[in-house]
Amino acid sequence: MRYLTYFLALGLVGLLAAGNDVYAQSNENIVKDYRNDVDGDPDRPTRVRLKAQAGVDMGRMAGVWGTLGGDDVADVFFLGKTPDFARMQFDLTALEGSSAMAIVTAKNGDEIVRYQIEAAIGETKTVWLQLKGKILVQVIQPELHSSSSSSTQLTYALYFWYPGDTIDALSETEFDNVEDYKGREKPRVLHAVKGVAK
Amino acid sequence: MKRPFEIIFAILLIMSSLQTVHATPGSEVFDPSFGNMTAGASAFATAFYNYSVFQECVSDPDCGMPDDPGSGFEIGAGSCCDENNDCFNDFERHVDRIDRALATLYKNERTYALIMKIQGARMTAMRGVGSMSAPAAAIVARQEIDIAKAEQDFTDNFNNKTLANISKLNDFLLELDTIIDDYCADTDWYQRNGLPLYLHARMKFPK
């Protein structure tokens, strides 16, 4: 019985130390495609639901931690359908292996709009898009599609962030102003002065 | 089954090694990108809030100064407090808190305006669809009632929150009055400085 306890304890320690990824609460809304391959067929996309995320103060987000390579030539995700134009941020990083490309498609009735976001190895591309209709995102290795050579495995991270209605309501100029406002301190509405205030 | 313990041990070891293979490339490869993304989103959200406060203050003639649009209100402690470092430091600390309370009111004001703008755009788009046919007009009429009700609920919630925030602002102003009174007797600071700010907030923000 003593041996049994000893072996079970050893095995348990081995399991905990080696295998189970313990993810912090802060990044749980992530599709982990490197574990379970996502389909590359645009007709069978993986549904990604944007949710509130600790550390992101506005709106909802989701992400994909994925790999491509060998027979796995594409990953396709369906983000949902928006009745009005929605401003979304797409954040693509090609972490290892090769460059990455995300093709964002918004289908609104007969109207189809496509955008391409490409990131070189080690690079992050952050792009804001205004989209209406059904939104699909396909991730590919651009080198593989431009030549017949076999590719190395790509490891990529892709994040989707919808900050909400208030950002949709900004005009283009206002939106650009907010972008330029990054890093500025909160303006003072009230100042303490000596003497009699104005 | 002479050696069941060794067999169990071997099975557990195999399971452990399988888990190791399964976990590659591992969250540590991806985690930095997640941190970068959330930091960028937070910076954008902060910029949006700060920009909203700035815009609202500038568009309010009582808040933005004509010669320096970013300066906002000025508030003095009075000559007795000016001469006393402890008093003026206390005063500045409390003014910071009042500034944050006022900034929240200006930020929420901006958010309210943006939400009303998008609701207005939706209503206009719906009316466009409704004008195409009689059945569509009937559907749109029903939806208009729902949107109008949603708008009214939003305004009610906004007002409740705003009145609570204004009440907090007034508490801060009264607290500051007590502090100045402790240093300098009979200043009537609240009557001269606090009350006008409270009345300004009361007149400007609720809908």
CSV table of N, CA, C and O in Angstrom, one decimal, chain B residues 73-140:
chain,number,residue,atom,x,y,z
B,73,PHE,N,-12.4,75.0,-15.1
B,73,PHE,CA,-12.7,75.9,-14.0
B,73,PHE,C,-11.5,76.2,-13.1
B,73,PHE,O,-10.6,75.4,-13.0
B,74,GLU,N,-11.5,77.4,-12.5
B,74,GLU,CA,-10.5,77.7,-11.5
B,74,GLU,C,-11.2,77.9,-10.2
B,74,GLU,O,-12.3,78.4,-10.1
B,75,ILE,N,-10.6,77.4,-9.1
B,75,ILE,CA,-11.2,77.5,-7.8
B,75,ILE,C,-10.2,77.9,-6.8
B,75,ILE,O,-9.0,77.3,-6.8
B,76,GLY,N,-10.5,78.9,-6.0
B,76,GLY,CA,-9.5,79.4,-5.0
B,76,GLY,C,-9.9,79.0,-3.6
B,76,GLY,O,-11.1,78.7,-3.3
B,77,ALA,N,-8.9,78.9,-2.7
B,77,ALA,CA,-9.2,78.6,-1.3
B,77,ALA,C,-9.5,79.8,-0.4
B,77,ALA,O,-10.2,79.7,0.6
B,78,GLY,N,-9.0,80.9,-0.9
B,78,GLY,CA,-9.2,82.2,-0.1
B,78,GLY,C,-7.8,82.5,0.6
B,78,GLY,O,-7.0,81.7,0.8
B,79,SER,N,-7.7,83.8,0.9
B,79,SER,CA,-6.3,84.3,1.3
B,79,SER,C,-5.8,83.7,2.5
B,79,SER,O,-4.6,83.4,2.7
B,80,CYS,N,-6.7,83.4,3.5
B,80,CYS,CA,-6.2,82.8,4.8
B,80,CYS,C,-5.6,81.4,4.5
B,80,CYS,O,-4.5,81.1,5.0
B,81,CYS,N,-6.2,80.6,3.7
B,81,CYS,CA,-5.7,79.3,3.3
B,81,CYS,C,-4.4,79.4,2.5
B,81,CYS,O,-3.5,78.6,2.6
B,82,ASP,N,-4.4,80.4,1.6
B,82,ASP,CA,-3.2,80.6,0.7
B,82,ASP,C,-1.9,80.7,1.5
B,82,ASP,O,-0.8,80.3,1.1
B,83,GLU,N,-2.0,81.4,2.7
B,83,GLU,CA,-0.9,81.7,3.5
B,83,GLU,C,-0.4,80.5,4.3
B,83,GLU,O,0.7,80.5,4.8
B,84,ASN,N,-1.2,79.5,4.4
B,84,ASN,CA,-0.9,78.3,5.2
B,84,ASN,C,-0.6,77.1,4.3
B,84,ASN,O,-1.6,76.6,3.7
B,85,ASN,N,0.6,76.6,4.3
B,85,ASN,CA,0.9,75.5,3.4
B,85,ASN,C,0.1,74.2,3.7
B,85,ASN,O,-0.4,73.6,2.7
B,86,ASP,N,-0.1,73.9,5.0
B,86,ASP,CA,-0.9,72.7,5.3
B,86,ASP,C,-2.3,72.8,4.7
B,86,ASP,O,-2.9,71.9,4.1
B,87,CYS,N,-2.9,74.0,4.9
B,87,CYS,CA,-4.2,74.2,4.4
B,87,CYS,C,-4.3,74.1,2.9
B,87,CYS,O,-5.1,73.5,2.3
B,88,PHE,N,-3.3,74.8,2.2
B,88,PHE,CA,-3.4,74.8,0.7
B,88,PHE,C,-3.1,73.4,0.2
B,88,PHE,O,-3.7,73.0,-0.8
B,89,ASN,N,-2.2,72.6,0.8
B,89,ASN,CA,-2.0,71.2,0.4
B,89,ASN,C,-3.3,70.4,0.5
B,89,ASN,O,-3.6,69.6,-0.4
B,90,ASP,N,-3.9,70.5,1.7
B,90,ASP,CA,-5.2,69.8,1.9
B,90,ASP,C,-6.2,70.2,0.8
B,90,ASP,O,-6.9,69.4,0.3
B,91,PHE,N,-6.2,71.5,0.6
B,91,PHE,CA,-7.2,72.1,-0.4
B,91,PHE,C,-6.9,71.4,-1.8
B,91,PHE,O,-7.8,71.0,-2.4
B,92,GLU,N,-5.6,71.4,-2.2
B,92,GLU,CA,-5.3,70.9,-3.5
B,92,GLU,C,-5.7,69.4,-3.6
B,92,GLU,O,-6.2,69.0,-4.7
B,93,ARG,N,-5.4,68.7,-2.6
B,93,ARG,CA,-5.8,67.2,-2.5
B,93,ARG,C,-7.3,67.0,-2.8
B,93,ARG,O,-7.7,66.2,-3.5
B,94,HIS,N,-8.1,67.8,-2.1
B,94,HIS,CA,-9.5,67.7,-2.2
B,94,HIS,C,-10.0,68.2,-3.6
B,94,HIS,O,-11.0,67.7,-4.1
B,95,VAL,N,-9.3,69.2,-4.1
B,95,VAL,CA,-9.7,69.7,-5.4
B,95,VAL,C,-9.5,68.6,-6.5
B,95,VAL,O,-10.3,68.4,-7.4
B,96,ASP,N,-8.4,67.8,-6.3
B,96,ASP,CA,-8.1,66.7,-7.2
B,96,ASP,C,-9.3,65.8,-7.3
B,96,ASP,O,-9.7,65.3,-8.3
B,97,ARG,N,-9.9,65.5,-6.1
B,97,ARG,CA,-11.0,64.5,-6.0
B,97,ARG,C,-12.2,65.1,-6.7
B,97,ARG,O,-13.0,64.4,-7.4
B,98,ILE,N,-12.4,66.4,-6.4
B,98,ILE,CA,-13.6,67.1,-7.0
B,98,ILE,C,-13.4,67.1,-8.6
B,98,ILE,O,-14.4,67.0,-9.3
B,99,ASP,N,-12.2,67.3,-9.0
B,99,ASP,CA,-11.9,67.3,-10.4
B,99,ASP,C,-12.2,66.0,-11.1
B,99,ASP,O,-12.8,66.0,-12.2
B,100,ARG,N,-11.9,64.9,-10.4
B,100,ARG,CA,-12.2,63.6,-10.9
B,100,ARG,C,-13.7,63.4,-11.0
B,100,ARG,O,-14.3,62.8,-12.0
B,101,ALA,N,-14.4,63.9,-10.0
B,101,ALA,CA,-15.9,63.7,-10.0
B,101,ALA,C,-16.5,64.5,-11.1
B,101,ALA,O,-17.4,64.0,-11.9
B,102,LEU,N,-16.0,65.7,-11.4
B,102,LEU,CA,-16.5,66.6,-12.5
B,102,LEU,C,-16.2,65.9,-13.8
B,102,LEU,O,-17.0,65.9,-14.7
B,103,ALA,N,-14.9,65.4,-13.9
B,103,ALA,CA,-14.5,64.8,-15.2
B,103,ALA,C,-15.4,63.6,-15.5
B,103,ALA,O,-15.8,63.4,-16.7
B,104,THR,N,-15.9,62.9,-14.5
B,104,THR,CA,-16.8,61.7,-14.7
B,104,THR,C,-18.1,62.2,-15.3
B,104,THR,O,-18.7,61.6,-16.2
B,105,LEU,N,-18.6,63.3,-14.8
B,105,LEU,CA,-19.8,63.9,-15.3
B,105,LEU,C,-19.7,64.3,-16.7
B,105,LEU,O,-20.6,64.1,-17.6
B,106,TYR,N,-18.6,65.0,-17.1
B,106,TYR,CA,-18.4,65.4,-18.5
B,106,TYR,C,-18.2,64.2,-19.4
B,106,TYR,O,-18.7,64.2,-20.5
B,107,LYS,N,-17.5,63.2,-18.9
B,107,LYS,CA,-17.3,61.9,-19.7
B,107,LYS,C,-18.7,61.3,-20.0
B,107,LYS,O,-19.0,60.9,-21.2
B,108,ASN,N,-19.5,61.1,-19.0
B,108,ASN,CA,-20.8,60.5,-19.2
B,108,ASN,C,-21.7,61.3,-20.1
B,108,ASN,O,-22.5,60.7,-20.8
B,109,GLU,N,-21.5,62.6,-20.0
B,109,GLU,CA,-22.3,63.5,-20.9
B,109,GLU,C,-22.0,63.2,-22.4
B,109,GLU,O,-22.9,63.1,-23.2
B,110,ARG,N,-20.7,63.0,-22.6
B,110,ARG,CA,-20.3,62.7,-24.0
B,110,ARG,C,-20.8,61.4,-24.5
B,110,ARG,O,-21.3,61.2,-25.6
B,111,THR,N,-20.7,60.4,-23.6
B,111,THR,CA,-21.2,59.0,-23.9
B,111,THR,C,-22.7,59.1,-24.2
B,111,THR,O,-23.2,58.5,-25.2
B,112,TYR,N,-23.5,59.9,-23.4
B,112,TYR,CA,-24.9,60.0,-23.6
B,112,TYR,C,-25.2,60.6,-25.0
B,112,TYR,O,-26.0,60.1,-25.8
B,113,ALA,N,-24.4,61.6,-25.4
B,113,ALA,CA,-24.6,62.3,-26.7
B,113,ALA,C,-24.3,61.3,-27.8
B,113,ALA,O,-25.1,61.2,-28.8
B,114,LEU,N,-23.3,60.5,-27.7
B,114,LEU,CA,-22.9,59.5,-28.7
B,114,LEU,C,-24.0,58.4,-28.9
B,114,LEU,O,-24.3,58.0,-30.0
B,115,ILE,N,-24.5,57.9,-27.8
B,115,ILE,CA,-25.5,56.9,-27.8
B,115,ILE,C,-26.8,57.4,-28.5
B,115,ILE,O,-27.4,56.7,-29.3
B,116,MET,N,-27.1,58.6,-28.1
B,116,MET,CA,-28.3,59.2,-28.7
B,116,MET,C,-28.1,59.4,-30.2
B,116,MET,O,-29.1,59.3,-31.0
B,117,LYS,N,-26.9,59.7,-30.6
B,117,LYS,CA,-26.6,60.0,-32.0
B,117,LYS,C,-26.8,58.7,-32.8
B,117,LYS,O,-27.4,58.6,-33.9
B,118,ILE,N,-26.3,57.5,-32.2
B,118,ILE,CA,-26.5,56.3,-33.0
B,118,ILE,C,-27.9,55.8,-33.0
B,118,ILE,O,-28.4,55.2,-34.0
B,119,GLN,N,-28.6,56.1,-31.9
B,119,GLN,CA,-30.1,55.7,-31.9
B,119,GLN,C,-30.8,56.5,-32.9
B,119,GLN,O,-31.7,56.0,-33.6
B,120,GLY,N,-30.5,57.8,-33.0
B,120,GLY,CA,-31.1,58.6,-34.0
B,120,GLY,C,-30.8,58.1,-35.5
B,120,GLY,O,-31.7,58.1,-36.3
B,121,ALA,N,-29.6,57.7,-35.7
B,121,ALA,CA,-29.2,57.1,-37.0
B,121,ALA,C,-30.0,55.9,-37.3
B,121,ALA,O,-30.5,55.6,-38.4
B,122,ARG,N,-30.2,55.0,-36.3
B,122,ARG,CA,-31.0,53.8,-36.5
B,122,ARG,C,-32.4,54.1,-36.8
B,122,ARG,O,-33.1,53.5,-37.7
B,123,MET,N,-33.0,55.1,-36.1
B,123,MET,CA,-34.4,55.5,-36.3
B,123,MET,C,-34.6,56.0,-37.7
B,123,MET,O,-35.5,55.6,-38.4
B,124,THR,N,-33.6,56.8,-38.2
B,124,THR,CA,-33.7,57.3,-39.6
B,124,THR,C,-33.6,56.2,-40.6
B,124,THR,O,-34.4,56.2,-41.6
B,125,ALA,N,-32.7,55.3,-40.4
B,125,ALA,CA,-32.6,54.2,-41.3
B,125,ALA,C,-33.8,53.3,-41.4
B,125,ALA,O,-34.3,52.9,-42.4
B,126,MET,N,-34.4,53.1,-40.2
B,126,MET,CA,-35.7,52.3,-40.1
B,126,MET,C,-36.8,53.0,-40.9
B,126,MET,O,-37.6,52.4,-41.6
B,127,ARG,N,-36.9,54.3,-40.7
B,127,ARG,CA,-38.0,55.1,-41.3
B,127,ARG,C,-37.8,55.0,-42.9
B,127,ARG,O,-38.8,54.9,-43.6
B,128,GLY,N,-36.6,55.0,-43.3
B,128,GLY,CA,-36.3,54.8,-44.7
B,128,GLY,C,-36.8,53.5,-45.2
B,128,GLY,O,-37.5,53.4,-46.3
B,129,VAL,N,-36.6,52.4,-44.5
B,129,VAL,CA,-37.1,51.1,-44.9
B,129,VAL,C,-38.7,51.1,-44.8
B,129,VAL,O,-39.4,50.6,-45.7
B,130,GLY,N,-39.2,51.8,-43.8
B,130,GLY,CA,-40.7,51.8,-43.6
B,130,GLY,C,-41.4,52.5,-44.7
B,130,GLY,O,-42.6,52.2,-44.9
B,131,SER,N,-40.7,53.4,-45.3
B,131,SER,CA,-41.4,54.2,-46.4
B,131,SER,C,-41.6,53.4,-47.7
B,131,SER,O,-42.3,53.8,-48.6
B,132,MET,N,-41.0,52.2,-47.7
B,132,MET,CA,-41.0,51.4,-49.0
B,132,MET,C,-42.4,50.7,-49.2
B,132,MET,O,-42.8,50.5,-50.3
B,133,SER,N,-43.0,50.2,-48.2
B,133,SER,CA,-44.3,49.5,-48.4
B,133,SER,C,-45.1,49.6,-47.1
B,133,SER,O,-44.6,49.9,-46.0
B,134,ALA,N,-46.4,49.3,-47.3
B,134,ALA,CA,-47.3,49.4,-46.1
B,134,ALA,C,-47.0,48.4,-45.0
B,134,ALA,O,-47.0,48.8,-43.9
B,135,PRO,N,-46.8,47.1,-45.4
B,135,PRO,CA,-46.4,46.2,-44.3
B,135,PRO,C,-45.2,46.6,-43.6
B,135,PRO,O,-45.1,46.4,-42.3
B,136,ALA,N,-44.2,47.0,-44.4
B,136,ALA,CA,-42.9,47.5,-43.7
B,136,ALA,C,-43.2,48.6,-42.8
B,136,ALA,O,-42.6,48.7,-41.7
B,137,ALA,N,-44.0,49.5,-43.2
B,137,ALA,CA,-44.3,50.7,-42.4
B,137,ALA,C,-44.9,50.3,-41.0
B,137,ALA,O,-44.6,50.8,-40.0
B,138,ALA,N,-45.8,49.2,-41.1
B,138,ALA,CA,-46.4,48.7,-39.8
B,138,ALA,C,-45.4,48.2,-38.9
B,138,ALA,O,-45.4,48.4,-37.7
B,139,ILE,N,-44.4,47.4,-39.4
B,139,ILE,CA,-43.4,46.8,-38.6
B,139,ILE,C,-42.5,47.9,-38.0
B,139,ILE,O,-42.2,47.9,-36.8
B,140,VAL,N,-42.1,48.9,-38.9
B,140,VAL,CA,-41.3,50.0,-38.4
B,140,VAL,C,-41.9,50.8,-37.3
B,140,VAL,O,-41.3,51.1,-36.3
